Structures are given as structure tokens and as C-alpha cells.
CSV table of C-alpha atoms in Angstrom, one decimal:
chain,number,residue,atom,x,y,z
X,110,MET,CA,9.4,-21.9,21.5
X,111,ASN,CA,12.1,-23.2,19.0
X,112,LYS,CA,15.6,-21.3,18.9
X,113,LYS,CA,15.0,-20.0,15.7
X,114,ARG,CA,11.1,-18.7,16.8
X,115,LEU,CA,12.1,-17.3,19.4
X,116,PHE,CA,15.3,-15.3,17.9
X,117,ALA,CA,12.6,-13.9,15.7
X,118,ALA,CA,10.6,-12.8,18.7
X,119,LEU,CA,13.8,-11.0,20.2
X,120,LEU,CA,14.7,-9.2,16.6
X,121,ALA,CA,11.3,-8.1,16.3
X,122,GLY,CA,11.3,-6.8,19.7
X,123,THR,CA,14.7,-5.4,18.9
X,124,MET,CA,14.2,-3.3,15.9
X,125,LEU,CA,10.9,-1.5,17.4
X,126,THR,CA,13.5,-0.4,20.3
X,127,GLY,CA,15.8,0.9,17.9
X,128,LEU,CA,13.0,2.4,15.2
X,129,LEU,CA,12.1,5.0,18.7
X,130,ALA,CA,15.0,5.3,20.2
X,131,GLY,CA,18.2,7.3,19.0
X,132,CYS,CA,16.2,10.7,18.3
X,133,GLY,CA,18.1,12.9,20.6
X,134,GLU,CA,16.0,15.3,22.1
X,135,ASP,CA,12.5,13.0,21.0
X,136,THR,CA,9.9,12.2,22.7
X,137,THR,CA,8.3,8.8,23.1
X,138,GLY,CA,4.6,8.0,23.2
X,139,GLY,CA,3.2,4.2,24.8
X,140,ASP,CA,2.0,3.5,21.5
X,141,GLY,CA,5.5,3.8,19.6
X,142,SER,CA,4.8,7.6,18.3
X,143,ALA,CA,8.0,9.9,18.1
X,144,ALA,CA,7.9,13.4,18.1
X,145,ALA,CA,11.3,15.1,17.0
X,146,SER,CA,11.4,18.6,17.7
X,147,SER,CA,13.9,21.7,16.6
X,148,SER,CA,14.9,25.0,18.0
X,149,GLY,CA,12.2,27.5,16.2
X,150,GLY,CA,9.3,29.4,17.0
X,151,GLU,CA,5.6,29.6,16.3
X,152,ASP,CA,6.0,29.5,12.9
X,153,GLN,CA,7.8,26.6,12.7
X,154,ILE,CA,6.5,24.2,10.3
X,155,THR,CA,5.4,20.8,11.3
X,156,ILE,CA,5.0,17.5,9.6
X,157,GLY,CA,2.6,14.4,10.6
X,158,PHE,CA,4.6,11.3,9.3
X,159,SER,CA,2.1,7.9,9.6
X,160,LEU,CA,4.3,5.0,9.4
X,161,LYS,CA,2.0,1.3,9.5
X,162,THR,CA,4.2,-0.5,11.1
X,163,ALA,CA,7.9,0.6,13.4
X,164,ASN,CA,8.4,-3.4,13.6
X,165,ASN,CA,10.2,-3.8,10.2
X,166,PRO,CA,14.0,-2.7,9.2
X,167,PHE,CA,12.8,-1.2,5.9
X,168,VAL,CA,10.7,1.5,7.9
X,169,VAL,CA,13.6,1.8,10.4
X,170,SER,CA,15.8,2.9,7.5
X,171,VAL,CA,12.9,5.3,5.7
X,172,ARG,CA,12.0,7.1,9.4
X,173,ASN,CA,16.3,8.0,9.8
X,174,GLY,CA,16.0,9.4,6.6
X,175,ALA,CA,13.2,11.5,7.4
X,176,MET,CA,14.5,12.1,10.8
X,177,LYS,CA,17.6,13.7,8.9
X,178,ALA,CA,16.0,15.6,6.2
X,179,ALA,CA,13.7,17.3,9.4
X,180,GLU,CA,17.1,18.1,11.5
X,181,GLU,CA,18.7,19.8,8.7
X,182,ASN,CA,15.6,21.7,7.7
X,183,GLY,CA,15.0,22.8,10.7
X,184,VAL,CA,11.3,21.4,11.1
X,185,GLU,CA,9.3,19.8,13.8
X,186,LEU,CA,8.4,16.0,12.3
X,187,GLN,CA,5.7,14.1,14.3
X,188,ILE,CA,6.1,10.1,14.0
X,189,THR,CA,3.2,7.7,15.1
X,190,ASP,CA,3.4,4.3,14.0
X,191,ALA,CA,-0.1,2.8,12.9
X,192,GLN,CA,1.2,-0.9,14.4
X,193,LEU,CA,-0.1,-2.6,11.0
X,194,ASP,CA,-3.6,-1.8,12.3
X,195,SER,CA,-5.6,0.8,9.9
X,196,GLN,CA,-8.0,1.8,12.6
X,197,LYS,CA,-4.6,2.9,14.4
X,198,GLN,CA,-3.8,4.7,11.2
X,199,MET,CA,-6.9,6.4,10.6
X,200,THR,CA,-7.0,7.6,14.2
X,201,ASP,CA,-3.0,9.2,14.0
X,202,VAL,CA,-3.6,11.0,11.3
X,203,GLU,CA,-7.5,12.4,12.7
X,204,THR,CA,-4.5,13.7,15.8
X,205,PHE,CA,-2.8,15.1,13.2
X,206,MET,CA,-5.5,17.2,11.9
X,207,GLN,CA,-6.5,17.8,15.2
X,208,GLN,CA,-3.1,19.6,16.0
X,209,LYS,CA,-3.4,21.4,12.8
X,210,VAL,CA,0.4,19.8,11.3
X,211,ASP,CA,1.6,21.7,8.2
X,212,VAL,CA,1.5,18.7,5.9
X,213,ILE,CA,0.6,15.0,6.4
X,214,LEU,CA,2.7,12.1,5.0
X,215,ILE,CA,1.3,9.1,5.4
X,216,ASP,CA,3.1,5.2,4.6
X,217,ALA,CA,-0.5,3.7,4.1
X,218,LEU,CA,-1.4,0.4,5.1
X,219,ASP,CA,-4.2,-0.2,3.5
X,220,SER,CA,-4.7,2.0,0.2
X,221,SER,CA,-8.6,1.8,0.8
X,222,ALA,CA,-9.3,1.5,3.8
X,223,ILE,CA,-7.2,5.2,4.4
X,224,LEU,CA,-9.2,7.0,2.4
X,225,PRO,CA,-12.3,8.4,3.9
X,226,THR,CA,-9.6,9.5,6.7
X,227,ILE,CA,-7.7,11.3,3.6
X,228,THR,CA,-10.6,12.8,2.7
X,229,ASP,CA,-11.7,14.5,5.6
X,230,ALA,CA,-8.1,16.1,5.7
X,231,TYR,CA,-8.3,17.2,2.7
X,232,ASP,CA,-11.8,18.6,2.8
X,233,GLN,CA,-10.6,20.7,6.3
X,234,GLY,CA,-7.8,22.0,3.6
X,235,PHE,CA,-4.5,19.7,4.8
X,236,LYS,CA,-2.0,19.4,2.4
X,237,ILE,CA,-1.5,15.2,2.2
X,238,MET,CA,1.4,13.4,0.2
X,239,THR,CA,2.5,10.1,0.3
X,240,GLU,CA,5.3,8.0,0.7
X,241,ASP,CA,6.1,4.2,-0.3
X,242,VAL,CA,2.5,3.2,-1.0
X,243,ARG,CA,-0.2,5.1,-3.6
X,244,LEU,CA,-3.8,5.9,-3.1
X,245,ASN,CA,-4.5,5.4,-6.1
X,246,ASP,CA,-8.2,6.4,-6.0
X,247,ALA,CA,-7.3,10.2,-4.4
X,248,GLY,CA,-6.3,11.7,-7.0
X,249,ASP,CA,-6.1,15.2,-6.5
X,250,MET,CA,-6.2,14.4,-2.7
X,251,ILE,CA,-2.6,13.9,-2.7
X,252,THR,CA,-0.5,16.5,-3.2
X,253,THR,CA,2.9,14.3,-4.2
X,254,HIS,CA,3.9,11.2,-4.2
X,255,VAL,CA,7.5,9.8,-3.5
X,256,GLY,CA,8.2,6.0,-4.2
X,257,ILE,CA,9.4,3.9,-6.7
X,258,ASP,CA,7.4,1.5,-9.4
X,259,ASN,CA,7.1,-1.3,-7.7
X,260,LYS,CA,5.4,-3.6,-10.4
X,261,ALA,CA,8.2,-2.7,-13.3
X,262,SER,CA,11.1,-3.7,-9.8
X,263,GLY,CA,9.3,-6.9,-9.5
X,264,GLU,CA,9.1,-7.8,-13.0
X,265,MET,CA,12.6,-6.7,-13.1
X,266,ILE,CA,13.6,-9.1,-10.1
X,267,ALA,CA,11.3,-11.8,-11.3
X,268,GLN,CA,12.7,-12.2,-14.5
X,269,TYR,CA,16.4,-12.1,-13.1
X,270,LEU,CA,15.0,-15.4,-10.8
X,271,VAL,CA,13.2,-16.9,-14.2
X,272,ASP,CA,16.9,-16.3,-16.2
X,273,LYS,CA,18.4,-18.4,-13.2
X,274,LEU,CA,16.1,-21.1,-12.9
X,275,LYS,CA,16.5,-21.6,-16.8
X,276,GLU,CA,20.3,-21.7,-16.5
X,277,GLU,CA,19.9,-24.9,-14.2
X,278,GLY,CA,16.4,-26.4,-15.6
X,279,LYS,CA,15.0,-25.9,-12.6
X,280,SER,CA,11.1,-24.7,-12.6
X,281,ASN,CA,8.9,-24.5,-9.3
X,282,VAL,CA,8.6,-21.2,-7.6
X,283,ILE,CA,6.4,-20.3,-4.7
X,284,ILE,CA,5.5,-16.6,-4.4
X,285,PHE,CA,5.1,-14.8,-1.1
X,286,GLU,CA,3.2,-11.6,-1.2
X,287,GLY,CA,2.9,-9.4,1.5
X,288,LEU,CA,0.4,-7.4,2.8
X,289,PRO,CA,-3.1,-7.5,1.3
X,290,GLY,CA,-4.5,-4.1,0.8
X,291,ALA,CA,-1.5,-2.1,0.4
X,292,GLU,CA,-0.8,-0.7,-3.0
X,293,ALA,CA,3.2,-1.4,-3.2
X,294,THR,CA,2.4,-4.9,-2.4
X,295,LEU,CA,-0.5,-5.5,-4.8
X,296,SER,CA,2.0,-3.7,-7.8
X,297,ARG,CA,4.9,-5.7,-6.6
X,298,ALA,CA,3.0,-9.2,-6.9
X,299,GLU,CA,1.7,-7.9,-9.8
X,300,GLY,CA,4.7,-7.7,-11.6
X,301,PHE,CA,5.9,-11.3,-10.1
X,302,HIS,CA,2.9,-12.9,-11.7
X,303,GLU,CA,3.2,-10.4,-15.4
X,304,VAL,CA,6.6,-12.5,-15.6
X,305,LEU,CA,6.0,-15.9,-13.7
X,306,ASP,CA,2.6,-16.4,-15.1
X,307,ASN,CA,3.5,-16.2,-18.7
X,308,ASP,CA,6.1,-18.1,-19.0
X,309,PRO,CA,5.6,-22.0,-19.7
X,310,ALA,CA,9.1,-23.3,-18.1
X,311,ILE,CA,8.0,-22.1,-14.4
X,312,ASN,CA,5.3,-23.8,-11.9
X,313,ILE,CA,4.0,-21.8,-9.6
X,314,LEU,CA,3.4,-24.2,-7.0
X,315,TYR,CA,1.9,-21.5,-4.5
X,316,ALA,CA,1.0,-17.7,-4.3
X,317,LYS,CA,-0.2,-16.0,-1.2
X,318,ASN,CA,-0.5,-12.7,0.5
X,319,VAL,CA,1.8,-13.6,4.0
X,320,GLY,CA,2.3,-10.4,5.5
X,321,ASP,CA,5.5,-9.1,6.3
X,322,GLN,CA,7.2,-10.1,9.2
X,323,ARG,CA,10.4,-12.4,9.2
X,324,GLU,CA,8.3,-14.7,11.4
X,325,GLU,CA,5.6,-15.2,8.6
X,326,GLY,CA,7.6,-15.8,6.2
X,327,MET,CA,9.3,-18.3,8.5
X,328,THR,CA,5.7,-20.2,9.5
X,329,GLU,CA,4.7,-19.6,5.9
X,330,MET,CA,8.0,-21.6,5.1
X,331,ASP,CA,7.8,-24.4,7.8
X,332,ASP,CA,4.3,-25.2,5.9
X,333,MET,CA,5.5,-24.7,2.3
X,334,LEU,CA,8.9,-27.6,3.2
X,335,GLN,CA,6.3,-29.8,4.4
X,336,LYS,CA,3.7,-29.7,1.7
X,337,PHE,CA,6.1,-29.4,-1.6
X,338,ASP,CA,9.3,-31.8,-1.6
X,339,ASN,CA,10.0,-30.2,-5.3
X,340,ILE,CA,10.7,-26.7,-4.7
X,341,ASP,CA,13.6,-24.4,-6.2
X,342,ALA,CA,13.0,-20.8,-5.1
X,343,VAL,CA,10.6,-18.7,-3.2
X,344,ILE,CA,9.9,-14.9,-4.4
X,345,CYS,CA,8.9,-12.8,-1.7
X,346,CYS,CA,7.7,-9.3,-1.9
X,347,ASN,CA,10.1,-7.7,0.9
X,348,ASP,CA,13.3,-8.6,2.7
X,349,GLU,CA,12.1,-10.0,6.0
X,350,LEU,CA,9.5,-12.5,4.2
X,351,ALA,CA,12.8,-13.6,2.9
X,352,LEU,CA,15.1,-14.0,5.8
X,353,GLY,CA,12.4,-15.5,7.4
X,354,ALA,CA,12.0,-17.9,4.7
X,355,ILE,CA,15.6,-18.4,4.4
X,356,ALA,CA,15.9,-19.2,8.3
X,357,SER,CA,13.1,-22.1,7.7
X,358,ILE,CA,15.2,-23.4,5.0
X,359,GLU,CA,18.2,-23.6,6.2
X,360,GLY,CA,16.5,-24.9,9.6
X,361,ALA,CA,15.1,-27.9,8.1
X,362,GLY,CA,18.7,-28.3,5.9
X,363,ARG,CA,16.6,-28.0,2.7
X,364,GLU,CA,19.6,-27.1,-0.3
X,365,GLY,CA,19.2,-25.7,-3.3
X,366,ILE,CA,16.1,-23.2,-3.2
X,367,TYR,CA,16.9,-19.7,-4.5
X,368,VAL,CA,15.3,-16.8,-2.1
X,369,THR,CA,14.9,-13.5,-3.7
X,370,GLY,CA,13.6,-10.4,-1.2
X,371,PHE,CA,12.4,-6.7,-2.0
X,372,ASP,CA,14.1,-3.3,-0.2
X,373,GLY,CA,17.8,-4.1,0.4
X,374,ASN,CA,17.6,-3.7,4.0
X,375,GLU,CA,21.0,-4.4,6.0
X,376,ASP,CA,20.3,-8.2,6.8
X,377,ALA,CA,19.4,-9.0,3.0
X,378,LEU,CA,22.0,-7.5,2.1
X,379,GLN,CA,24.4,-8.9,4.0
X,380,ALA,CA,22.4,-12.3,3.2
X,381,VAL,CA,23.3,-12.2,-0.6
X,382,LYS,CA,26.9,-11.1,0.6
X,383,ASP,CA,26.8,-14.5,2.6
X,384,GLY,CA,25.1,-16.4,-0.4
X,385,ARG,CA,22.2,-17.3,1.8
X,386,MET,CA,19.8,-14.7,-0.6
X,387,LEU,CA,20.1,-15.1,-4.4
X,388,ALA,CA,19.1,-11.2,-4.8
X,389,THR,CA,17.4,-8.3,-3.5
X,390,ILE,CA,15.6,-4.7,-4.9
X,391,ASP,CA,17.8,-2.0,-3.2
X,392,HIS,CA,15.1,0.2,-2.6
X,393,ALA,CA,17.0,3.0,-0.9
X,394,PRO,CA,14.5,3.0,1.9
X,395,TYR,CA,16.8,6.0,3.6
X,396,SER,CA,16.8,8.2,0.0
X,397,MET,CA,12.8,7.8,0.1
X,398,GLY,CA,12.2,9.1,3.6
X,399,TYR,CA,14.6,11.9,3.4
X,400,LEU,CA,12.7,12.7,-0.4
X,401,ALA,CA,9.5,12.1,1.0
X,402,VAL,CA,10.0,15.2,4.2
X,403,GLN,CA,12.1,17.3,1.6
X,404,SER,CA,8.9,17.4,-0.8
X,405,ALA,CA,6.4,18.0,2.2
X,406,VAL,CA,8.6,21.2,3.4
X,407,LYS,CA,8.5,22.5,0.2
X,408,ILE,CA,4.9,21.9,0.4
X,409,ALA,CA,4.3,23.7,3.6
X,410,LYS,CA,6.6,26.6,2.5
X,411,GLY,CA,3.8,26.5,-0.7
X,412,GLU,CA,6.6,25.5,-3.1
X,413,GLU,CA,6.3,23.8,-6.2
X,414,VAL,CA,6.7,20.1,-6.1
X,415,GLU,CA,6.5,17.5,-9.1
X,416,PRO,CA,2.7,15.1,-8.5
X,417,MET,CA,5.1,12.1,-8.2
X,418,THR,CA,9.1,11.2,-7.4
X,419,THR,CA,10.1,8.0,-8.8
X,420,MET,CA,13.2,6.8,-7.3
X,421,ASP,CA,15.8,4.1,-9.1
X,422,VAL,CA,16.1,1.1,-8.1
X,423,GLU,CA,18.6,-1.5,-8.7
X,424,LEU,CA,19.0,-5.3,-8.4
X,425,VAL,CA,21.4,-6.7,-5.9
X,426,ASP,CA,23.0,-10.0,-6.3
X,427,ALA,CA,26.5,-11.2,-5.4
X,428,SER,CA,28.6,-9.3,-8.4
X,429,ASN,CA,27.4,-6.0,-7.3
X,430,VAL,CA,26.1,-6.9,-3.1
X,431,ASP,CA,29.4,-5.2,-2.3
X,432,GLU,CA,29.0,-1.6,-3.9
X,433,ILE,CA,25.6,-1.3,-2.3
X,434,ILE,CA,26.6,-1.8,1.0
X,435,GLU,CA,29.5,0.1,0.8
X,436,LYS,CA,26.6,2.9,-0.7
X,437,HIS,CA,24.4,3.1,1.9
X,438,ALA,CA,27.6,2.8,4.6
X,439,GLY,CA,27.3,5.9,6.1
X,440,GLU,CA,22.8,6.7,6.4
X,441,VAL,CA,22.4,6.3,10.2
């Protein structure tokens, strides 16, 4: 294993450990699950939160925001890690049903695969809400959704990249799409293509669902650098793919290739600050996790909630990265 791949593997393990540690009196299972308990009696509200993965800095921030909201509201938050396995996510939700949680909160890995389990939960009378990834075919089964407009955000950063390339007379773009089956990935990619496909000045060299891990971005970029000698830019569906692409580009000694990310995780913001990443989208994951649990608490109490909470995003580049880093400095 070469040095950059060893670094990526060690980083992945560190992120997973960080996600599941530091939870006060939480208990952690061998499958990556965690339970955060607050003092309370039999009437204490319990929320089951199914994450698609714990091995991603964006999800770490979502989880931290969710834990903070649970602590402040005095509710019990059961968190599970599907480990990028749709079958495990279904089992995790079924476990929430057996535990008779008050609200099931889902960050779906595959928007279609989870639907039968969601239907079963709804038929049994469970309250269900989603975070980040929408379940478009679930209809009224979903009480509320907390997230961003992924398509519009994808268009925003794609247009930013196009404008930058045109300024310099460049045109050749590679698109790294994220997890197949996830609504957020599909919508971001749709936004990318809406801009890039319809601009005659842009030449798309390659577009593919790559995944969502840094190692995957690195491996795919290694292949791209061998296949193409005229790459001007890489637009990625998340920051981890972008950071992996950057590691590959730097390792190969290639220069002049712009890379954009999406999410605004800590490493990506630092990469923008250092001039290694052109831009990213500040998805505010901590706030999204916090708001999702706040909404779940309202649902559990029988209070009215809006069917959709669409959070604002910001495009982050060298001009505002210090401001964005400062904004998130207190999120732990």
C-alpha cells in the first residue's frame, strides 16, 4: 500500500472512531450503533436516527448537531450506522420499530430500497421523518424533511466552475457523482449536468457514480490521470471525493486542475483556504442534524411542523472561507 492510500485508510478509521466516541454516557455497539441517554422517566421521548454511514466527516457533523439537540431537549437519541449497506439500514429501522421509538429519523442510503421498510413502519403507526436525503416516493408517509435543495446547489457550484474555466479559456471537466440510489446524489448530479451539459464551451470528459469516500475519489482520479492528459477541472458530489481527487492530483505532480467539493466539511474548508480546492458548498451539516432532532421532538409531542425545512447554503471560495470557518468554529 503506498503512502497516500495508507493515509486514507488510517483517516477512515479515525473518523469512525471519532463519530462513536465522545458521547458522554453513550453506549456503543459493535455494529457502530450508539445510544445517547438523558435523565428521564418512562415518558421520555426516544428518537431513532438511522445514518447511512458513520465513516464520513459530513455525517460526523450531522451526528454532533443531532446529539446537541437531543441533550438540550432532554430526549433519548438512538443512533445507528448502516455502514453503506441498504439491508443493514432496513434492519436498523426494524429494530427501532421493535423498540417502539417515538419518531424514526432516516438519512437514507438508497431512497428506493428503504421504501418497503418505511411503508411497514408507517402502517404500524410510526412517525417518520427524513434528513438530507428525500424519499420522493414515500408521499404522506414522511411527516417532514430537513435538508437543502440539492439540485439548485449543484447548479450553483457548477456555474461557478464554468465561469472560472471560461475566464481562462479552459473546458475539459470530469464529474464524480456520489452514491447511486441516494436522492441527494442524484439531485446534485442533475444540477451539475443541467449547467455543464447545456454550455457549448464545456467538454465533459467523464461522468460516473464513484461513491462517497476519500479513497474512492483518490482511486478514480488515479485512473483519470492515466486516461486523460487534458483535464481542466473535477466537480464532485461531496468533499470526500474532492479531497481524494486532490490527493491523487498532488501525488501525480499534476498542476492547474481545479477541484470543487460539496458539503463544507472541516478538511474541505481548510483545502479551500490553502488554495488546494477551488470551492465547495457549505451544507451546514451540524445545523441540519440539530434542526432534524428539533423537528423530531416536535413531532413526538404532537406539535405542528412544516412538511419541508429547506436550509440555505453558501458557496465557499477563497473570498469567504475564513468567514465560514469562523462561523462553524463553535460546533463540537
